[in-house]
Amino acid sequence: MAKIQGNKKACLITPGHIAADPRLVKEAQALSRAGMQVHLIFTQYVDYLIDHDKMILDANPGWTAQYLNWSGASLFSKAVRIIGGLMRFTRSNNTKINRNFLWQLNKAIAYPADIYIAHNPGAMPIAVMAAKRNKAKCGFDAEDFHRNERSDDENDEDVKLKTAIENATVHQFDYMVAASPQIAAKYEELFNRAVTPILNVFPKTHINTIINNTDKPLQLFWFSQTIGRNRGLETVIEAINISGITMELHLLGKVDINYKDKLLALNNTRERASAIIHFHAPVPGDELFNITALYDIGIASEPGFSINNKIALSNKLFTYIQCGLAVMASNTIAQAWFMEQYPETGKSYADAGELAAILTAYHNNRELLYQTKKASYATGQTKLNWEIESEKFIKIVQQTLANQ
């Protein structure tokens, strides 16, 4: 990897957990390997992710970090949560989008970085302000097309808030990258500036054997931080049941009991349900890859409910490939483009009927399934990995710092 000369300092900022943002962690690791001092500023609000954050920091002892716990698990964090909530409703857009905005801003300004890198809209004004105060550079990583993450309705409060934040800050960043070519193009069109796609891939894995499932039910896998609505899971269950073939669907993430019951009830609408559904608790990022490799087919079931959902390429897609799974991807704009670029990794589908037909084909032809899994893994090792994409990222940071 190329080196960044001069003992430079990078400060990466996110309004949430670092454990919930593997892209930020990968960038921090790349910057460390390139010779930069890395400092993280983040906040915590989900109990089980606090331990996952600690695991990441323990695994990277060269980093420094400042973080604020407002999970409510202790008296101090309860007080922080109450104060942050009051500020959110009484102050500017900055505190509305990041209730710990002032705390994070003060920490960022106090850390004399050469470059401040924002992840997620709540960090955007912090990076810009800290860079201006310290006469440094700043960059933004658009992991999503943020203004249309939740809705396409211009009158939606989330849309209005994120639009205001982006309009106020995007033109002030010295560089901007995005997690898919389609997201990059959307921001380029809006702001008439260069945005470089950096795919949300992962480091190469080392799997000794790709599982060749010759006679057991197909093992389908889907994961996210949360198992909930607008994830396309209903379509997957419907497809399995249309096929009439017994398959196991493994869902990993935090699930609300009411939504869990809804999925189970949906699966039981037929006289004989074909889907055997298993729910798994969230795991740390490092463990996820070992777990994923146990399955046959990875499901990327985005339903395209918003502009962002249509043009994003999620973490799960690239996790499946690194772990040697055949990929089943709904044909959103970005995922359809991806499957056209890398058809050896699996198939895309438009609806439950198409997905049922694809799953049936893999069930009936286990050699095809096995060859697809091997080809998917090979693509991850040779084309779609962080070793390649991180070089693009480091080059952008190098060029930005060279213009100081």
Short mmCIF file of C-alpha atoms in Angstrom, two decimals, residues 24 59 76 258 295 299 303 346 361 391:
data_model
loop_
_atom_site.label_atom_id
_atom_site.label_comp_id
_atom_site.label_asym_id
_atom_site.label_seq_id
_atom_site.Cartn_x
_atom_site.Cartn_y
_atom_site.Cartn_z
CA LEU A 24 -15.35 3.70 8.59
CA ALA A 59 -7.76 -4.96 17.81
CA PHE A 76 -24.34 9.06 33.39
CA ASN A 258 -43.93 -8.30 16.71
CA TYR A 295 -24.47 -21.12 4.07
CA ILE A 299 -29.94 -12.81 -0.06
CA PRO A 303 -37.22 -3.69 -2.15
CA GLY A 346 -25.36 -15.33 -8.79
CA ALA A 361 -32.92 -24.34 -10.27
CA GLU A 391 -5.64 1.95 -2.78
#
